[in-house]
Coordinates of C-alpha atoms and ligand atoms in Angstrom, one line a residue:
X1 CA -0.1 0.0 -0.1
X2 CA 2.9 2.6 1.2
X3 CA 4.5 1.7 -2.1
X4 CA 1.5 2.3 -4.3
X5 CA 1.0 5.5 -2.3
X6 CA 4.6 6.4 -3.1
X7 CA 4.4 5.5 -6.7
X8 CA 1.3 7.3 -7.6
X9 CA 0.7 9.5 -5.0
X10 CA -2.7 9.8 -2.7
X11 CA -4.2 12.7 -4.9
X12 CA -4.0 11.0 -8.1
X13 CA -5.3 7.7 -7.0
X14 CA -8.0 8.5 -4.1
X15 CA -9.2 4.7 -4.3
X16 CA -5.7 3.8 -2.8
X17 CA -6.5 5.4 0.4
X18 CA -9.5 2.9 0.8
X19 CA -7.6 0.0 0.5
X20 CA -6.1 -0.4 3.7
X21 CA -7.6 -3.8 4.4
X22 CA -5.4 -6.5 2.6
X23 CA -8.6 -8.2 1.8
X24 CA -10.2 -5.3 0.1
X25 CA -7.1 -4.9 -1.7
X26 CA -7.0 -8.4 -2.9
X27 CA -10.7 -8.2 -4.1
X28 CA -9.7 -4.9 -5.9
X29 CA -6.8 -6.5 -7.6
X30 CA -8.8 -9.6 -8.6
X31 CA -11.5 -7.4 -9.9
X32 CA -9.0 -5.3 -11.9
X33 CA -7.5 -8.6 -13.4
X34 CA -11.0 -9.8 -14.1
X35 CA -11.9 -6.5 -16.1
X36 CA -8.6 -6.9 -18.0
X37 CA -9.2 -10.3 -19.2
X38 CA -12.7 -9.2 -20.4
X39 CA -11.6 -7.8 -23.9
X40 CA -10.0 -11.0 -24.6
X41 CA -13.6 -12.8 -23.9
X42 CA -15.3 -10.1 -25.8
X43 CA -13.4 -10.9 -29.1
X44 CA -16.3 -12.0 -31.1
X45 CA -19.0 -10.0 -29.1
X46 CA -21.1 -7.8 -30.6
X47 CA -22.2 -4.4 -28.7
X48 CA -25.3 -5.8 -27.0
X49 CA -23.0 -8.8 -25.6
X50 CA -20.2 -6.4 -24.6
X51 CA -22.7 -4.2 -22.7
X52 CA -24.4 -7.3 -20.9
X53 CA -21.0 -8.8 -20.0
X54 CA -19.7 -5.6 -18.5
X55 CA -23.2 -5.0 -16.7
X56 CA -22.9 -8.6 -15.1
X57 CA -19.3 -8.1 -14.2
X58 CA -20.0 -4.6 -12.5
X59 CA -23.0 -5.9 -10.8
X60 CA -21.0 -8.4 -8.9
X61 CA -17.8 -6.4 -8.4
X62 CA -19.7 -3.3 -7.2
X63 CA -22.2 -5.2 -5.3
X64 CA -24.7 -3.0 -6.8
X65 CA -28.7 -3.2 -7.1
X66 CA -28.7 -2.2 -10.6
X67 CA -26.2 -1.7 -13.6
X68 CA -27.7 0.0 -16.7
X69 CA -25.5 0.2 -19.8
X70 CA -26.8 2.6 -22.6
X71 CA -25.2 2.7 -26.0
X72 CA -26.6 4.9 -29.0
X73 CA -26.8 3.1 -32.3
X74 CA -23.8 4.1 -34.6
X75 CA -24.3 3.6 -38.2
X76 CA -26.4 1.0 -38.9
X77 CA -26.2 -0.8 -35.5
X78 CA -29.2 -0.9 -33.3
X79 CA -29.5 1.2 -29.7
X80 CA -28.3 -1.1 -27.0
X81 CA -29.9 -0.6 -23.6
X82 CA -28.9 -3.2 -21.1
X83 CA -30.1 -3.4 -17.3
X84 CA -28.7 -5.9 -14.9
X85 CA -30.4 -5.9 -11.5
X86 CA -29.5 -7.7 -8.1
X87 CA -31.6 -9.9 -6.3
X88 CA -33.2 -7.2 -4.2
X89 CA -34.6 -5.8 -7.5
X90 CA -37.7 -7.5 -9.1
X91 CA -37.7 -7.9 -12.8
X92 CA -41.0 -5.8 -12.8
X93 CA -39.5 -2.8 -11.3
X94 CA -36.4 -2.7 -13.4
X95 CA -38.1 -1.1 -16.4
X96 CA -39.2 1.8 -14.0
X97 CA -35.6 2.1 -12.8
X98 CA -34.2 2.0 -16.2
X99 CA -36.3 5.1 -16.9
X100 CA -34.8 7.0 -14.1
X101 CA -31.2 5.8 -15.0
X102 CA -31.4 6.8 -18.6
X103 CA -32.2 10.3 -17.0
X104 CA -29.4 10.1 -14.7
X105 CA -26.9 8.9 -17.6
X106 CA -27.6 11.9 -19.4
X107 CA -26.4 14.1 -16.6
X108 CA -22.9 14.8 -15.3
X109 CA -21.5 11.3 -15.2
X110 CA -19.0 12.0 -12.7
X111 CA -21.6 13.5 -10.4
X112 CA -23.0 11.1 -7.8
X113 CA -26.5 11.6 -7.1
X114 CA -28.9 10.0 -4.9
X115 CA -32.6 9.8 -5.6
X116 CA -35.5 8.2 -3.5
X117 CA -35.4 4.7 -3.8
X118 CA -38.2 3.9 -6.2
X119 CA -37.8 -0.1 -5.0
X120 CA -38.5 0.7 -1.2
X121 CA -37.3 2.8 1.7
X122 CA -34.0 5.0 1.9
X123 CA -32.3 6.6 -1.2
X124 CA -30.9 4.8 -4.2
X125 CA -27.3 6.3 -4.7
X126 CA -26.3 6.5 -8.4
X127 CA -22.8 6.6 -10.0
X128 CA -22.4 7.0 -14.0
X129 CA -19.4 6.5 -16.3
X130 CA -19.4 7.6 -19.9
X131 CA -18.3 5.1 -22.5
X132 CA -16.3 6.7 -25.1
X133 CA -18.2 5.3 -27.9
X134 CA -20.8 7.8 -29.3
X135 CA -22.8 10.4 -27.5
X136 CA -24.6 9.5 -24.4
X137 CA -23.1 5.9 -24.3
X138 CA -22.6 5.2 -20.3
X139 CA -22.7 2.8 -17.6
X140 CA -24.9 3.8 -14.8
X141 CA -24.6 1.8 -11.5
X142 CA -26.8 2.2 -8.3
X143 CA -26.9 0.8 -5.0
X144 CA -28.9 1.3 -1.8
X145 CA -25.7 0.9 0.1
X146 CA -24.9 4.3 1.8
X147 CA -21.4 3.9 1.2
X148 CA -21.8 3.6 -2.5
X149 CA -19.9 4.6 -4.6
X150 CA -16.6 4.4 -2.8
X151 CA -13.6 5.5 -4.8
X152 CA -12.8 1.8 -5.7
X153 CA -16.4 1.4 -7.1
X154 CA -15.7 4.4 -9.1
X155 CA -12.3 3.0 -10.3
X156 CA -13.9 -0.1 -11.2
X157 CA -16.8 1.6 -12.9
X158 CA -14.5 3.8 -14.9
X159 CA -12.1 1.0 -16.0
X160 CA -15.0 -1.0 -17.0
X161 CA -16.5 1.8 -19.1
X162 CA -13.0 2.2 -20.8
X163 CA -12.6 -1.5 -21.6
X164 CA -16.0 -1.5 -23.0
X165 CA -15.4 1.6 -25.1
X166 CA -12.1 0.0 -26.2
X167 CA -13.9 -3.3 -27.2
X168 CA -16.6 -1.3 -28.9
X169 CA -14.4 0.9 -30.9
X170 CA -12.4 -2.2 -31.8
X171 CA -15.3 -4.0 -32.9
X172 CA -16.5 -0.9 -34.9
X173 CA -13.2 -0.6 -36.4
X174 CA -13.0 -4.1 -37.4
X175 CA -16.5 -4.0 -39.0
X176 CA -15.5 -0.7 -41.0
X177 CA -12.6 -2.6 -42.2
X178 CA -14.3 -5.8 -43.1
X179 CA -16.9 -3.6 -44.9
X180 CA -14.1 -1.7 -46.7
X181 CA -12.5 -5.0 -47.6
X182 CA -15.8 -6.7 -48.8
X183 CA -16.1 -3.6 -51.0
X184 CA -12.6 -3.9 -52.4
X185 CA -12.9 -7.5 -53.0
X186 CA -16.1 -7.4 -54.8
X187 CA -14.9 -4.4 -56.7
X188 CA -14.8 -5.2 -60.5
X189 CA -11.8 -2.7 -60.7
X190 CA -8.3 -3.6 -60.5
X191 CA -7.3 -2.8 -56.7
X192 CA -3.9 -3.4 -55.6
X193 CA -1.3 -2.3 -53.0
X194 CA 2.6 -2.6 -53.4
X195 CA 5.8 -1.7 -51.5
X196 CA 7.6 1.5 -52.9
X197 CA 10.0 -1.1 -54.5
X198 CA 7.0 -2.3 -56.7
X199 CA 6.6 -5.6 -54.9
X200 CA 3.0 -6.3 -54.8
X201 CA 1.3 -7.0 -51.4
X202 CA -2.3 -7.4 -52.1
X203 CA -4.4 -7.7 -55.2
X204 CA -8.2 -8.1 -55.1
X205 CA -10.1 -10.9 -56.9
X206 CA -10.8 -8.7 -59.9
X207 CA -7.1 -8.0 -60.4
X208 CA -6.4 -11.7 -60.3
X209 CA -9.0 -12.6 -62.8
X210 CA -8.3 -9.8 -65.0
X211 CA -4.6 -10.6 -65.4
X212 CA -4.9 -14.5 -65.4
X213 CA -2.9 -14.6 -62.0
X214 CA -3.0 -18.1 -60.1
X215 CA -2.3 -16.7 -56.6
X216 CA -0.3 -14.6 -54.1
X217 CA 2.7 -16.9 -54.5
X218 CA 2.8 -16.2 -58.1
X219 CA 2.3 -12.4 -57.6
X220 CA 4.8 -12.2 -54.8
X221 CA 7.4 -13.3 -57.3
X222 CA 6.6 -10.4 -59.6
X223 CA 6.9 -6.8 -59.7
X224 CA 4.1 -4.2 -60.6
X225 CA 5.9 -3.4 -63.8
X226 CA 5.5 -7.2 -64.8
X227 CA 1.7 -6.5 -65.1
X228 CA 2.0 -4.0 -67.7
X229 CA 2.5 -4.9 -71.4
X230 CA 6.3 -4.7 -72.5
X231 CA 5.8 -1.6 -74.5
X232 CA 4.3 0.4 -71.5
X233 CA 7.1 -0.3 -68.9
X234 CA 9.5 2.4 -69.9
X235 CA 6.7 5.2 -69.8
X236 CA 5.5 3.7 -66.4
X237 CA 9.0 3.8 -64.9
X238 CA 10.2 7.0 -66.4
X239 CA 7.0 9.2 -66.5
X240 CA 4.1 7.6 -64.1
X241 CA 6.2 6.2 -61.1
X242 CA 8.3 9.6 -60.8
X243 CA 4.8 11.6 -60.8
X244 CA 3.3 9.3 -58.2
X245 CA 6.4 9.9 -56.1
X246 CA 6.6 13.5 -56.6
X247 CA 3.0 14.4 -56.6
X248 CA 1.2 11.7 -55.0
X249 CA -0.7 10.6 -58.1
X250 CA -0.7 9.6 -61.7
X251 CA -3.7 9.1 -63.8
X252 CA -3.6 7.7 -67.4
X253 CA -4.2 4.8 -69.7
X254 CA -1.7 1.9 -69.8
X255 CA -1.8 -1.5 -71.4
X256 CA -1.5 -4.6 -69.1
X257 CA -1.2 -8.0 -70.2
X258 CA -2.8 -11.2 -69.3
X259 CA -0.5 -13.7 -68.0
X260 CA -1.9 -16.6 -69.6
X261 CA -3.1 -15.5 -73.0
X262 CA -0.6 -12.7 -73.5
X263 CA -3.7 -10.5 -74.2
X264 CA -3.1 -6.7 -74.1
X265 CA -5.7 -5.1 -72.1
X266 CA -6.2 -1.2 -71.8
X267 CA -6.7 0.0 -68.3
X268 CA -7.6 3.5 -67.1
X269 CA -4.9 3.6 -64.1
X270 CA -5.3 5.6 -61.0
X271 CA -1.9 5.1 -59.3
X272 CA -1.4 6.7 -55.9
X273 CA 1.0 7.1 -53.0
X274 CA 0.2 6.2 -49.5
X275 CA 1.8 8.1 -46.6
X276 CA 2.3 7.4 -43.1
X277 CA -0.3 9.5 -41.2
X278 CA 2.0 10.4 -38.4
X279 CA 5.4 11.0 -40.3
X280 CA 3.8 11.8 -43.8
X281 CA 6.5 9.7 -45.3
X282 CA 5.4 7.5 -48.1
X283 CA 5.1 3.9 -47.2
X284 CA 3.2 2.1 -50.1
X285 CA 1.5 2.7 -53.3
X286 CA -2.0 1.4 -54.5
X287 CA -3.9 1.5 -57.5
X288 CA -7.4 1.5 -58.6
X289 CA -7.4 0.6 -62.4
X290 CA -10.6 0.0 -64.6
X291 CA -10.5 -2.4 -67.5
X292 CA -11.3 -0.3 -70.5
X293 CA -12.3 -3.2 -73.0
X294 CA -16.0 -3.0 -72.2
X295 CA -16.0 0.7 -72.8
X296 CA -13.8 0.2 -76.1
X297 CA -16.3 -2.5 -77.3
X298 CA -19.2 0.0 -76.5
X299 CA -17.2 2.6 -78.6
X300 CA -16.5 0.0 -81.4
X301 CA -20.2 -0.9 -81.3
X302 CA -21.2 2.8 -81.4
X303 CA -18.8 3.4 -84.2
X304 CA -20.0 0.3 -86.2
X305 CA -23.5 1.2 -85.4
X306 CA -22.7 5.0 -86.7
X307 CA -21.3 3.4 -89.9
X308 CA -24.2 1.1 -90.4
X309 CA -26.6 4.1 -89.9
X310 CA -24.4 6.0 -92.5
X311 CA -24.6 3.3 -94.5
X312 CA -28.3 3.0 -94.3
X313 CA -28.8 6.6 -94.8
X314 CA -26.7 6.4 -98.2
X315 CA -28.8 3.3 -99.3
X316 CA -32.0 5.0 -98.2
X317 CA -30.8 8.3 -100.1
X318 CA -30.1 6.4 -103.3
X319 CA -33.4 4.5 -102.9
X320 CA -35.0 8.0 -102.6
X321 CA -33.0 9.4 -105.6
X322 CA -34.3 6.3 -107.7
X323 CA -37.8 7.0 -106.4
X324 CA -37.4 10.5 -107.3
X325 CA -36.1 9.6 -110.7
X326 CA -39.0 7.2 -111.0
X327 CA -41.4 10.0 -110.1
X328 CA -39.8 12.2 -112.5
X329 CA -40.3 9.6 -115.4
X330 CA -43.9 9.1 -114.2
X331 CA -44.5 13.0 -114.1
X332 CA -42.9 13.0 -117.8
X333 CA -44.9 10.2 -118.8
X334 CA -47.9 11.8 -117.3
X335 CA -47.2 15.1 -119.1
X336 CA -46.8 13.0 -122.5
X337 CA -50.0 11.4 -121.5
X338 CA -51.6 14.8 -121.0
X339 CA -50.3 16.1 -124.2
X340 CA -51.8 13.0 -125.7
X341 CA -55.1 13.6 -124.3
X342 CA -54.9 17.2 -125.4
X343 CA -54.2 16.0 -128.8
X344 CA -57.1 13.4 -128.4
X345 CA -59.3 16.3 -127.3
X346 CA -58.3 18.4 -130.0
X347 CA -59.3 15.6 -132.6
X348 CA -62.5 15.0 -130.7
X349 CA -63.2 18.6 -131.3
X350 CA -62.4 18.2 -135.0
X351 CA -64.4 15.0 -135.1
X352 CA -67.2 16.9 -133.5
X353 CA -66.7 19.6 -136.0
X354 CA -67.2 16.9 -138.7
X355 CA -70.4 15.9 -137.3
X356 CA -71.3 19.3 -137.2
X357 CA -70.2 19.7 -140.5
X358 CA -72.6 16.8 -141.7
X359 CA -75.3 18.9 -140.0
X360 CA -74.0 22.0 -141.6
X361 CA -74.2 20.4 -145.0
X362 CA -77.9 20.0 -144.7
X363 CA -78.1 23.9 -144.1
X364 CA -75.6 24.7 -146.9
X365 CA -77.6 22.6 -149.3
X366 CA -80.4 25.0 -148.4
X367 CA -77.9 27.6 -149.1
X368 CA -76.6 26.4 -152.1
X369 CA -80.1 26.2 -153.5
X370 CA -80.3 30.0 -153.7
X371 CA -77.5 30.8 -155.8
X372 CA -78.0 27.9 -158.0
X373 CA -81.7 28.9 -158.5
X374 CA -80.6 32.4 -159.2
X375 CA -78.0 31.1 -161.5
X376 CA -80.6 29.0 -163.3
X377 CA -83.0 31.9 -163.4
X378 CA -80.4 34.3 -165.0
X379 CA -79.0 31.8 -167.5
X380 CA -82.7 30.8 -168.5
X381 CA -83.4 34.6 -168.8
X382 CA -80.3 35.1 -171.1
X383 CA -81.5 32.2 -173.2
X384 CA -85.0 33.6 -173.5
X385 CA -83.6 37.1 -174.4
X386 CA -81.5 35.4 -177.4
X387 CA -84.3 33.2 -178.6
X388 CA -87.3 35.4 -178.3
X389 CA -86.7 39.0 -178.0
X390 CA -84.4 40.2 -180.6
X391 CA -83.2 42.9 -180.9
X392 CA -82.2 42.5 -177.2
X393 CA -79.9 45.1 -175.6
X394 CA -76.3 43.8 -175.3
X395 CA -76.0 45.7 -172.1
X396 CA -78.8 43.8 -170.6
X397 CA -77.7 40.4 -171.7
X398 CA -74.1 41.2 -170.3
X399 CA -75.9 42.2 -166.9
X400 CA -77.9 38.9 -167.0
X401 CA -74.7 36.8 -167.6
X402 CA -72.6 38.8 -165.0
X403 CA -75.4 37.9 -162.4
X404 CA -75.4 34.2 -163.4
X405 CA -71.6 34.1 -163.0
X406 CA -71.6 35.8 -159.8
X407 CA -74.1 33.3 -158.6
X408 CA -72.1 30.3 -159.7
X409 CA -69.1 31.9 -158.1
X410 CA -70.9 32.3 -154.9
X411 CA -72.1 28.7 -155.0
X412 CA -68.5 27.5 -155.7
X413 CA -67.4 29.9 -152.6
X414 CA -69.9 27.9 -150.4
X415 CA -68.7 24.6 -151.5
X416 CA -65.0 25.7 -150.9
X417 CA -65.8 26.9 -147.6
X418 CA -67.6 23.5 -146.6
X419 CA -64.7 21.3 -147.9
X420 CA -62.1 23.5 -146.0
X421 CA -64.2 23.1 -142.7
X422 CA -64.6 19.4 -143.1
X423 CA -61.1 18.6 -144.0
X424 CA -59.0 21.2 -142.4
X425 CA -57.2 21.5 -145.3
X426 CA -55.4 18.1 -144.4
X427 CA -55.6 15.4 -147.0
X428 CA -52.4 13.8 -146.3
X429 CA -52.3 9.9 -146.3
X430 CA -49.5 8.1 -144.8
X431 CA -49.0 4.6 -143.3
X432 CA -50.7 4.4 -139.9
X433 CA -51.0 2.0 -137.2
X434 CA -54.5 0.5 -137.3
X435 CA -54.8 -1.1 -133.9
X436 CA -53.6 2.6 -132.1
X437 CA -56.1 4.3 -134.5
X438 CA -58.9 2.1 -133.5
X439 CA -58.1 2.2 -129.9
X440 CA -58.3 6.0 -130.0
X441 CA -61.4 6.2 -131.9
X442 CA -62.9 3.8 -129.4
X443 CA -61.9 6.0 -126.4
X444 CA -63.2 9.2 -128.0
X445 CA -66.6 7.4 -128.9
X446 CA -66.9 5.7 -125.4
X447 CA -66.3 9.3 -123.9
X448 CA -69.6 10.7 -124.4
X449 CA -71.8 7.6 -124.1
X450 CA -73.6 8.5 -120.8
X451 CA -74.2 6.0 -118.1
X452 CA -74.6 2.9 -120.2
X453 CA -71.7 0.4 -119.4
X454 CA -70.8 -1.2 -122.9
X455 CA -68.3 -4.0 -122.8
X456 CA -65.8 -3.1 -125.5
X457 CA -63.7 -5.8 -126.8
X458 CA -60.9 -4.8 -129.4
X459 CA -59.2 -7.7 -131.3
X460 CA -56.3 -7.1 -133.8
X461 CA -54.9 -9.4 -136.2
X462 CA -51.2 -8.7 -136.2
X463 CA -51.2 -9.2 -140.0
X464 CA -53.4 -6.2 -140.3
X465 CA -51.8 -3.3 -138.5
X466 CA -50.7 -1.1 -141.1
X467 CA -53.0 1.0 -143.2
X468 CA -52.4 3.7 -145.7
X469 CA -54.9 6.4 -144.7
X470 CA -55.6 9.8 -143.6
X471 CA -55.7 9.1 -140.0
X472 CA -58.3 11.9 -139.1
X473 CA -60.6 10.8 -141.7
X474 CA -60.3 6.9 -141.1
X475 CA -60.7 7.8 -137.4
X476 CA -64.0 9.8 -138.1
X477 CA -65.2 6.8 -140.0
X478 CA -64.5 4.4 -137.0
X479 CA -65.7 7.0 -134.6
X480 CA -69.1 7.2 -136.4
X481 CA -69.5 3.3 -136.6
X482 CA -68.5 2.8 -132.9
X483 CA -70.7 5.8 -131.7
X484 CA -73.7 4.5 -133.8
X485 CA -73.2 1.0 -132.2
X486 CA -73.2 2.6 -128.6
X487 CA -76.2 4.3 -129.4
X488 CA -77.8 1.2 -130.9
X489 CA -77.3 -0.6 -127.7
X490 CA -78.5 2.3 -125.3
X491 CA -81.7 0.2 -124.6
X492 CA -80.4 -3.3 -125.2
X493 CA -79.8 -5.8 -122.5
X494 CA -76.7 -7.2 -123.8
X495 CA -74.2 -4.2 -124.5
X496 CA -71.3 -6.0 -126.0
X497 CA -69.1 -4.2 -128.8
X498 CA -66.5 -5.7 -130.7
X499 CA -64.1 -4.2 -133.2
X500 CA -62.2 -6.8 -134.9
X501 CA -59.3 -6.5 -137.5
X502 CA -58.4 -9.2 -140.1
X503 CA -56.2 -9.8 -143.0
X504 CA -58.6 -11.0 -145.5
X505 CA -56.0 -11.9 -148.4
X506 CA -53.0 -10.4 -149.8
X507 CA -54.7 -7.3 -150.9
X508 CA -57.2 -6.3 -148.4
X509 CA -57.9 -5.9 -144.7
X510 CA -61.1 -5.6 -142.9
X511 CA -62.3 -3.7 -139.7
X512 CA -65.7 -5.1 -138.6
X513 CA -67.4 -3.4 -136.1
X514 CA -70.0 -5.6 -134.3
X515 CA -72.8 -4.7 -131.9
X516 CA -75.7 -6.4 -130.1
X517 CA -78.1 -3.4 -130.5
X518 CA -81.3 -2.9 -132.1
X519 CA -80.3 -3.9 -135.6
X520 CA -81.7 -2.3 -138.6
X521 CA -85.3 -2.1 -140.2
X522 CA -85.3 -3.1 -143.8
X523 CA -86.6 0.4 -144.9
X524 CA -83.5 2.0 -143.4
X525 CA -81.1 -0.7 -144.8
X526 CA -82.4 0.2 -148.4
X527 CA -81.2 3.7 -148.0
X528 CA -78.6 3.3 -145.3
X529 CA -75.7 5.0 -147.0
X530 CA -77.8 7.7 -148.6
X531 CA -77.8 11.2 -147.0
X532 CA -80.7 12.1 -144.6
X533 CA -82.0 8.9 -143.7
X534 CA -82.2 8.6 -140.1
X535 CA -84.2 7.1 -137.4
X536 CA -83.0 9.3 -134.6
X537 CA -85.2 12.4 -133.6
X538 CA -81.7 14.7 -133.6
X539 CA -79.9 12.7 -136.4
X540 CA -79.2 14.0 -139.7
X541 CA -78.6 10.6 -141.5
X542 CA -75.4 12.1 -142.9
X543 CA -72.9 10.0 -140.8
X544 CA -72.8 6.7 -142.8
X545 CA -73.0 8.7 -146.3
X546 CA -69.9 10.8 -145.2
X547 CA -68.2 7.4 -143.9
X548 CA -68.8 5.6 -147.1
X549 CA -67.4 8.8 -149.1
X550 CA -64.2 8.7 -146.9
X551 CA -63.8 4.8 -147.2
X552 CA -64.2 5.1 -151.0
X553 CA -61.8 8.0 -151.1
X554 CA -59.1 5.4 -149.4
X555 CA -60.0 2.8 -152.2
X556 CA -62.1 0.9 -149.8
X557 CA -65.8 -0.3 -149.1
X558 CA -68.1 0.1 -146.3
X559 CA -70.9 -2.4 -146.0
X560 CA -73.6 -3.5 -143.6
X561 CA -74.9 -6.8 -142.7
X562 CA -77.3 -7.8 -139.6
X563 CA -75.6 -9.6 -136.9
X564 CA -77.1 -13.3 -136.8
X565 CA -77.2 -13.0 -132.8
X566 CA -79.1 -9.7 -132.9
X567 CA -77.5 -6.4 -133.8
X568 CA -75.5 -4.8 -136.7
X569 CA -72.1 -5.5 -138.5
X570 CA -70.5 -2.9 -140.3
X571 CA -67.3 -3.8 -142.4
X572 CA -64.8 -1.4 -143.6
X573 CA -62.6 -3.1 -146.2
X574 CA -59.3 -1.3 -147.1
X575 CA -56.3 -2.2 -149.2
X576 CA -53.0 -3.7 -147.8
X577 CA -50.6 -0.6 -148.1
X578 CA -47.9 -1.2 -150.5
X579 CA -44.5 -2.4 -149.5
X580 CA -41.9 0.4 -149.3
Ligands
ADP601 P1 -77.6 9.4 -137.8 O1 -76.7 8.8 -137.0 O2 -77.3 11.0 -137.8 O3 -79.1 9.0 -137.9 P2 -76.2 7.7 -139.9 O4 -75.9 7.9 -141.2 O5 -74.9 7.6 -139.1 O6 -77.0 9.2 -139.4 O7 -77.2 6.7 -139.6 C1 -78.3 6.4 -140.4 C2 -79.4 5.7 -139.5 O8 -78.7 4.3 -139.4 C3 -79.5 5.9 -138.2 O9 -80.5 6.7 -137.7 C4 -79.8 4.5 -137.5 O10 -81.1 4.4 -137.5 C5 -79.2 3.6 -138.4 N1 -78.0 2.9 -137.9 C6 -76.6 3.3 -138.1 N2 -75.8 2.5 -137.3 C7 -76.7 1.7 -136.6 C8 -76.5 0.3 -135.8 N3 -75.3 0.1 -135.6 N4 -77.5 -0.2 -135.5 C9 -78.6 0.0 -135.8 N5 -79.0 1.2 -136.6 C10 -78.2 1.9 -137.1

C-alpha cells in the first residue's frame, strides 16, 4: 500500500486510500485482473453482448442493485440498452428504474446523485461513467448501500467503461475494415497495394481474374511493372512512377497483359502513393484501375452502329434518288399522256366539227339552192332574151350573164368553205398503225356515251396492223361506226361491242364493228348510205354517207350486214398498203 501511495501519490489515486484492508486490496486486484481479461472474452462479441457482459461483471464487483448500460446506435447498428439487477430488485420494477437511470446517464456522469429509492425505503445512490463510444453512451450503477459509490467502485466503474469503449471501438473499426475489404474484394476494378520498390502486397479478386494470375505466391515473385505490357514499362517507369512519388498521383491509360493468354488489356490507371499518417513519409503505393475493354467495345459498337446508320442513310438516299427518278419519269410520262389527251381532245373537237359539218351540210344545201336557183334563172333569162326578144340589148344580156357568173362563183365559194371546214385542209395520207387508230377512236366514242356500260372488246390481227390512210378521216369513220353502235345498244340488255381487224387476203384488210343493238329495219337498210336517212330524232342521217365517201376515197368499201345474234355488223374493207 505504502509503495503504491509512494508511486502514484494519494491525490491522483484516491481509491488507494480506501484499500487499507489487505482483503479489500486483494478483491480490488482480483476485480482489476478480471476486468483486464474481459476484452479477450469479448473478441467476437457484438455491442449488446459486450454491454451485457460488462453489466454482469460490475453488478458483482460493485455489489450494486442495478447496472444500466446504454449505447446509442452507431451507423446501422441498433441502440443497445442493457439492465442488470441484483436480487433485491424485481424484474417488474427494473423497467421503472431503467427510465430513471436513462435520465441520470445524461447528466454529469462524474456527479454522484441520490434519489428516493423507487424500490423501497431510503435512497438509491447512483454513479455513472461515460463510455467513449458515441454521445450518451454510459454505464450507470446504483445501490442502496449508503457507502456507494466508494472510490474503488468508481475506479472499477471507470475502468469497465474504458474497457467496454475500447472493445466497442475495436469491434466497430473491425466492422468498418471488413466492410471496406469486402467492397474492395467485390469491386470489379483492379485494386492493388505494393511496396515502394514495386513488390505487390495485395491484389483483389478482380485483379487476379483480369490478369489471369493464379495466387499470391505467383504475385509475390513479380513486380508491378510485370503487370504492364512490355511496350508500356519504360513509360510507367520514367513518367508515371516519378509522378506518383513526386505529386502523390498519376492518372492515365496503360496497357496491361494477361499472364495466360498474353492478351493486351487497356486500363485506365489511378496510381497513388500512401503516406504514413504521423510522419507523412510514403509507405506504399496503390492503384484502382479500370479495364477499358467494355468501354472500347461499346465505342466500337457505337462506331459500327454509326457506320451502319450512315450506310443505311446512304442506301436510303439512293433509294429516294431512284424513287425521285421514277417519279420524274412518271411525271414526264404523265405530261406526255396529258399532251396525248390534249391531242385527242383536239381531234375529238375536230371530229365533232365533222359531225357538225354533216349537220351544216344540210343547211348549206339549203344555202346552195339559192345561188343555184338564181344562176339557173339568170341563164334561162339570157337564153330567152337571145331566142325570143331580138333585138335585145347587149348591155342587158351582159348584166344577166354577169349575174349568172356571180351566183355560180357564190355557190363555188360556199362549197369551198364547206370542204375547207370538213377537211381542215388536211388530206395527207400515210401508213398508220391501225390498232392505235382504233383504240383512240374507241376511247373517244366511249367518252360521251352516258351511263350505259358497254363491254368493249378490241381484237387485232397482227397481220393487219398497217393501213395507208388519212388518220383523221379514217378515225372519223371508226368514231361514227362505234358511236352508232353505242347508241343502238342504249336500250339493249346485252351491251357488247367488238371491233375486230383481220387480214382477208394479200390485198385487203377488214375492220368489223359488231354490236348487239337494235339492228336495222329493212326500210332503213335500203337507203342506209344515202344522206338524210335517219331514225334518230336529232340525227341528220349524214354520218354513214360521209363514212362511205371517206372509205371510198381510201380505195375501200363500207358495207352492212345484220348480226345473226341480233344487232348490226359494219365492215370496212381497205387495201393492204404497198410495201416500201
Ligand atoms: P344518224 O346517226 O345521224 O342518224 P347515220 O348515217 O350515222 O346518221 O345513221 C343513219 C341511220 O342508220 C341511223 O339513224 C340509225 O337508224 C341507223 N344505224 C346506223 N348504225 C346503226 C347500228 N349500228 N345499229 C342500228 N341502227 C343503226
